[in-house]
Short mmCIF file of C-alpha atoms in Angstrom, two decimals:
data_model
loop_
_atom_site.label_atom_id
_atom_site.label_comp_id
_atom_site.label_asym_id
_atom_site.label_seq_id
_atom_site.Cartn_x
_atom_site.Cartn_y
_atom_site.Cartn_z
CA MET A 1 -43.85 -8.46 -24.54
CA LEU A 2 -41.41 -6.76 -22.20
CA GLU A 3 -40.70 -3.17 -23.18
CA LEU A 4 -37.81 -1.25 -21.70
CA THR A 5 -37.32 2.48 -21.98
CA ASP A 6 -34.01 4.25 -22.39
CA ALA A 7 -34.30 5.66 -18.87
CA GLN A 8 -34.70 2.18 -17.36
CA ILE A 9 -31.76 0.79 -19.29
CA SER A 10 -29.59 3.78 -18.33
CA THR A 11 -30.54 3.35 -14.67
CA TRP A 12 -29.64 -0.34 -14.70
CA VAL A 13 -26.35 0.36 -16.42
CA ALA A 14 -25.49 3.12 -13.93
CA THR A 15 -26.36 0.80 -11.03
CA PHE A 16 -23.62 -1.55 -12.20
CA VAL A 17 -21.11 0.85 -13.76
CA LEU A 18 -20.73 3.26 -10.84
CA PRO A 19 -19.74 0.55 -8.29
CA LEU A 20 -17.58 -1.08 -10.97
CA PHE A 21 -15.44 2.04 -11.33
CA ARG A 22 -14.81 2.24 -7.58
CA VAL A 23 -13.98 -1.46 -7.26
CA THR A 24 -11.74 -1.38 -10.34
CA ALA A 25 -9.85 1.68 -9.07
CA VAL A 26 -9.14 -0.11 -5.78
CA LEU A 27 -7.91 -3.27 -7.50
CA MET A 28 -5.74 -1.29 -9.91
CA THR A 29 -3.96 0.70 -7.17
CA MET A 30 -3.84 -1.56 -4.10
CA PRO A 31 -0.71 -3.61 -3.32
CA ILE A 32 -0.27 -7.22 -4.53
CA ILE A 33 -3.38 -7.29 -6.73
CA GLY A 34 -2.63 -3.93 -8.35
CA THR A 35 0.95 -4.78 -9.30
CA ARG A 36 2.37 -5.74 -12.67
CA MET A 37 2.58 -9.38 -11.66
CA LEU A 38 -1.18 -9.70 -12.14
CA PRO A 39 -2.37 -8.81 -15.68
CA ALA A 40 -4.78 -5.92 -16.00
CA ARG A 41 -7.29 -8.17 -17.76
CA VAL A 42 -7.39 -10.52 -14.78
CA ARG A 43 -7.87 -7.58 -12.41
CA LEU A 44 -10.74 -6.36 -14.55
CA TYR A 45 -12.40 -9.78 -14.46
CA VAL A 46 -12.03 -9.88 -10.68
CA ALA A 47 -13.52 -6.37 -10.41
CA VAL A 48 -16.54 -7.39 -12.51
CA ALA A 49 -17.07 -10.51 -10.39
CA ILE A 50 -16.86 -8.55 -7.12
CA THR A 51 -19.25 -5.91 -8.46
CA PHE A 52 -21.80 -8.55 -9.45
CA VAL A 53 -21.68 -9.93 -5.91
CA ILE A 54 -21.98 -6.64 -3.99
CA VAL A 55 -24.44 -4.72 -6.21
CA PRO A 56 -27.63 -6.44 -4.88
CA GLY A 57 -26.79 -5.39 -1.32
CA LEU A 58 -25.86 -1.78 -2.04
CA PRO A 59 -28.07 1.19 -1.11
CA PRO A 60 -30.01 2.95 -3.90
CA LEU A 61 -27.72 4.68 -6.36
CA PRO A 62 -28.45 7.92 -8.24
CA GLU A 63 -30.56 7.46 -11.35
CA VAL A 64 -28.39 9.10 -13.98
CA ASN A 65 -27.41 8.47 -17.55
CA PRO A 66 -23.83 7.10 -17.52
CA LEU A 67 -23.07 8.93 -20.79
CA SER A 68 -24.28 12.31 -19.55
CA LEU A 69 -22.02 14.92 -17.95
CA GLN A 70 -23.36 14.13 -14.49
CA GLY A 71 -22.78 10.42 -15.05
CA LEU A 72 -19.21 10.99 -16.20
CA LEU A 73 -18.51 13.17 -13.16
CA LEU A 74 -19.87 10.46 -10.88
CA CYS A 75 -17.66 7.89 -12.61
CA ALA A 76 -14.63 10.14 -12.08
CA GLU A 77 -15.59 10.52 -8.43
CA GLN A 78 -15.68 6.74 -7.98
CA ILE A 79 -12.24 6.43 -9.55
CA ILE A 80 -10.86 9.02 -7.12
CA VAL A 81 -12.42 7.29 -4.11
CA GLY A 82 -11.07 3.90 -5.16
CA ALA A 83 -7.62 5.34 -5.86
CA LEU A 84 -7.57 6.91 -2.37
CA PHE A 85 -8.26 3.51 -0.83
CA GLY A 86 -5.48 1.93 -2.86
CA LEU A 87 -3.02 4.71 -1.98
CA ALA A 88 -3.79 4.29 1.72
CA LEU A 89 -2.89 0.61 1.45
CA GLN A 90 0.25 1.40 -0.51
CA MET A 91 1.50 3.46 2.43
CA LEU A 92 1.62 0.32 4.60
CA PHE A 93 3.90 -1.41 2.10
CA GLN A 94 6.00 1.67 1.40
CA ALA A 95 6.82 1.97 5.10
CA PHE A 96 8.61 -1.39 4.90
CA VAL A 97 10.24 -0.44 1.57
CA ILE A 98 11.64 2.74 3.12
CA ALA A 99 12.88 0.74 6.10
CA GLY A 100 14.68 -1.64 3.75
CA GLN A 101 16.24 1.24 1.79
CA ILE A 102 17.54 2.92 4.94
CA ILE A 103 19.04 -0.20 6.47
CA ALA A 104 20.61 -1.17 3.11
CA VAL A 105 22.38 2.21 2.95
CA GLN A 106 23.59 1.89 6.55
CA MET A 107 25.02 -1.60 6.06
CA GLY A 108 26.64 -0.81 2.70
CA MET A 109 24.27 -2.68 0.41
CA ALA A 110 22.89 0.34 -1.42
CA PHE A 111 24.74 -0.79 -4.55
CA SER A 112 23.00 -4.18 -4.46
CA SER A 113 19.76 -3.44 -6.32
CA MET A 114 17.37 -5.35 -8.52
CA VAL A 115 14.29 -4.65 -10.59
CA ASP A 116 11.12 -4.98 -8.56
CA PRO A 117 8.79 -7.12 -10.73
CA ALA A 118 5.74 -5.69 -8.98
CA ASN A 119 6.42 -2.01 -9.71
CA GLY A 120 9.11 -2.09 -12.40
CA VAL A 121 11.63 0.09 -10.51
CA ASN A 122 15.08 -0.56 -9.08
CA VAL A 123 15.11 -1.24 -5.34
CA THR A 124 17.68 -2.68 -2.99
CA VAL A 125 17.65 -6.39 -2.24
CA VAL A 126 16.70 -5.70 1.38
CA SER A 127 13.69 -3.63 0.29
CA GLN A 128 12.61 -6.41 -2.07
CA PHE A 129 12.85 -8.92 0.77
CA MET A 130 10.76 -6.65 3.01
CA THR A 131 8.16 -6.26 0.25
CA MET A 132 7.82 -10.01 -0.17
CA LEU A 133 7.64 -10.50 3.60
CA VAL A 134 4.89 -7.92 4.14
CA SER A 135 2.95 -9.24 1.13
CA ILE A 136 2.90 -12.74 2.60
CA LEU A 137 1.83 -11.42 6.01
CA PHE A 138 -0.88 -9.28 4.42
CA LEU A 139 -2.42 -12.27 2.65
CA LEU A 140 -2.01 -14.68 5.57
CA MET A 141 -3.84 -12.30 7.91
CA ASN A 142 -6.71 -11.82 5.41
CA GLY A 143 -5.93 -8.15 4.91
CA HIS A 144 -7.41 -8.31 1.40
CA LEU A 145 -10.73 -9.55 2.81
CA VAL A 146 -10.83 -6.61 5.24
CA VAL A 147 -10.20 -4.27 2.31
CA PHE A 148 -13.14 -5.74 0.38
CA GLU A 149 -15.34 -5.45 3.48
CA VAL A 150 -14.46 -1.78 3.95
CA LEU A 151 -14.95 -1.19 0.23
CA THR A 152 -18.47 -2.62 0.41
CA GLU A 153 -19.29 -0.56 3.50
CA SER A 154 -17.99 2.58 1.80
CA PHE A 155 -21.01 2.63 -0.55
CA THR A 156 -23.15 3.25 2.55
CA THR A 157 -20.83 5.52 4.54
CA LEU A 158 -19.43 7.34 1.50
CA PRO A 159 -22.31 7.11 -1.00
CA VAL A 160 -22.09 7.89 -4.68
CA GLY A 161 -22.47 11.61 -5.29
CA SER A 162 -21.42 12.72 -1.81
CA ALA A 163 -19.29 15.82 -1.34
CA LEU A 164 -16.75 14.22 1.01
CA VAL A 165 -14.15 13.27 -1.59
CA VAL A 166 -12.17 16.51 -1.28
CA ASN A 167 -12.05 16.21 2.51
CA GLN A 168 -10.87 12.61 2.23
CA PHE A 169 -8.13 13.64 -0.18
CA TRP A 170 -6.73 16.28 2.15
CA GLU A 171 -6.97 13.87 5.08
CA LEU A 172 -4.90 11.35 3.13
CA ALA A 173 -2.36 13.97 2.05
CA GLY A 174 -1.97 15.12 5.65
CA ARG A 175 -0.79 11.66 6.71
CA MET A 176 1.85 11.17 4.03
CA SER A 177 4.59 11.88 6.59
CA TRP A 178 3.36 8.86 8.55
CA VAL A 179 5.08 6.58 6.04
CA LEU A 180 8.56 7.96 6.65
CA GLY A 181 8.04 8.01 10.40
CA ALA A 182 6.83 4.39 10.44
CA GLY A 183 9.77 3.31 8.30
CA LEU A 184 12.27 4.99 10.63
CA LEU A 185 10.73 3.51 13.79
CA LEU A 186 10.70 0.10 12.17
CA ILE A 187 14.48 -0.16 11.83
CA LEU A 188 15.63 2.35 14.46
CA PRO A 189 17.28 -0.38 16.61
CA ALA A 190 19.21 -1.65 13.58
CA ILE A 191 20.36 1.89 12.72
CA ALA A 192 21.54 2.43 16.30
CA ALA A 193 23.46 -0.85 16.28
CA LEU A 194 25.16 -0.07 12.97
CA LEU A 195 26.04 3.39 14.25
CA VAL A 196 27.82 1.77 17.21
CA VAL A 197 29.73 -0.46 14.76
CA ASN A 198 30.83 2.55 12.69
CA ILE A 199 31.91 4.42 15.82
CA ALA A 200 33.96 1.39 16.86
CA PHE A 201 35.71 1.42 13.49
CA GLY A 202 36.39 5.13 13.94
CA VAL A 203 37.99 4.48 17.33
CA MET A 204 40.09 1.70 15.80
CA THR A 205 41.31 4.08 13.10
CA ARG A 206 42.41 6.65 15.69
CA ALA A 207 44.06 4.01 17.87
CA ALA A 208 45.89 2.27 15.02
CA PRO A 209 46.34 4.65 12.05
CA GLN A 210 48.42 2.09 10.19
CA LEU A 211 45.45 -0.28 10.09
CA ASN A 212 43.74 -0.20 6.68
CA ILE A 213 40.22 0.31 7.95
CA PHE A 214 38.74 0.45 4.46
CA SER A 215 39.84 -3.09 3.60
CA ILE A 216 38.24 -4.63 6.69
CA GLY A 217 35.59 -2.06 7.58
CA PHE A 218 33.34 -2.63 4.60
CA PRO A 219 33.07 -6.45 4.82
CA LEU A 220 32.71 -6.37 8.61
CA THR A 221 30.01 -3.70 8.39
CA LEU A 222 28.21 -5.79 5.80
CA VAL A 223 28.39 -8.95 7.89
CA MET A 224 27.37 -7.17 11.09
CA GLY A 225 24.54 -5.47 9.22
CA MET A 226 23.23 -8.82 8.00
CA VAL A 227 23.39 -10.24 11.53
CA ILE A 228 21.63 -7.21 13.02
CA PHE A 229 18.98 -7.30 10.28
CA TRP A 230 18.42 -11.02 10.93
CA MET A 231 18.00 -10.35 14.65
CA SER A 232 15.56 -7.50 13.99
CA LEU A 233 13.30 -9.85 12.02
CA ALA A 234 12.26 -11.44 15.32
CA ASP A 235 10.11 -8.38 16.11
CA MET A 236 8.95 -7.83 12.53
CA LEU A 237 5.61 -9.58 13.07
CA SER A 238 4.67 -7.37 16.02
CA HIS A 239 5.64 -4.25 14.07
CA TYR A 240 3.60 -5.40 11.09
CA GLN A 241 0.54 -6.14 13.23
CA GLY A 242 0.62 -2.65 14.70
CA LEU A 243 1.12 -0.91 11.36
CA ALA A 244 -1.46 -3.08 9.57
CA SER A 245 -4.06 -2.48 12.28
CA GLU A 246 -3.45 1.27 12.13
CA THR A 247 -3.62 1.27 8.32
CA LEU A 248 -6.87 -0.70 8.15
CA GLN A 249 -8.41 1.49 10.85
CA TRP A 250 -7.25 4.50 8.87
CA LEU A 251 -8.92 2.97 5.81
CA ARG A 252 -12.18 2.70 7.75
CA GLU A 253 -11.87 6.33 8.84
CA LEU A 254 -11.20 7.30 5.25
CA ALA A 255 -14.42 5.56 4.23
CA ARG A 256 -16.24 6.81 7.34
CA ALA A 257 -17.06 3.14 8.02
CA ARG A 258 -17.21 3.24 11.80
#
């Protein structure tokens, strides 16, 4: 008759639970999968399935009791590591959201907002379009598969119980300004073109003061903004490839998976 001790059962449970917390934290915070459009129960099922697949190939994990203080601290550490991975991916998407917000303000569409079903907040229509566009590109280029690959490698490069979590957190916080800079560079040509349009309207106002610039300026700025935004979409794929490559490489550096 097979007899199992409490220590053996605790070790087996910890072998599965510790990776499960890291995988679940990534799936709960990463874009697309971690949004409200996918129920939390489905995300949990996916996390359990991924954990079952990757656990046999993981390096040896600490033999601890999951209900002890040390086990709870290790579980909290895995949640932090997974959340850092998800936050790093969110920065890629937020760069496009910021770009959409800025160009919407410049072209006069800041009032045109809608509820984002993924995050439950009000965003401009242009930002929502950019979010859908980058989500499709992310899935078409197998970005989610790269994320799962880096996540699996992180158990070797950033093992359970390591003391590198604090350093990774400060490294991530130090690059928060990268999001705003990437968003500005993304739509800088469109901003420059709209600035030229506004300057032209200013010159028209000085040349013909009797012209009601407010009645024709707003619709013309809106139309010109839509045309300029449509023209800027031609280079959107190249911008996305550069930002996505930098983000995924940053994710590997965050996990020390080099």
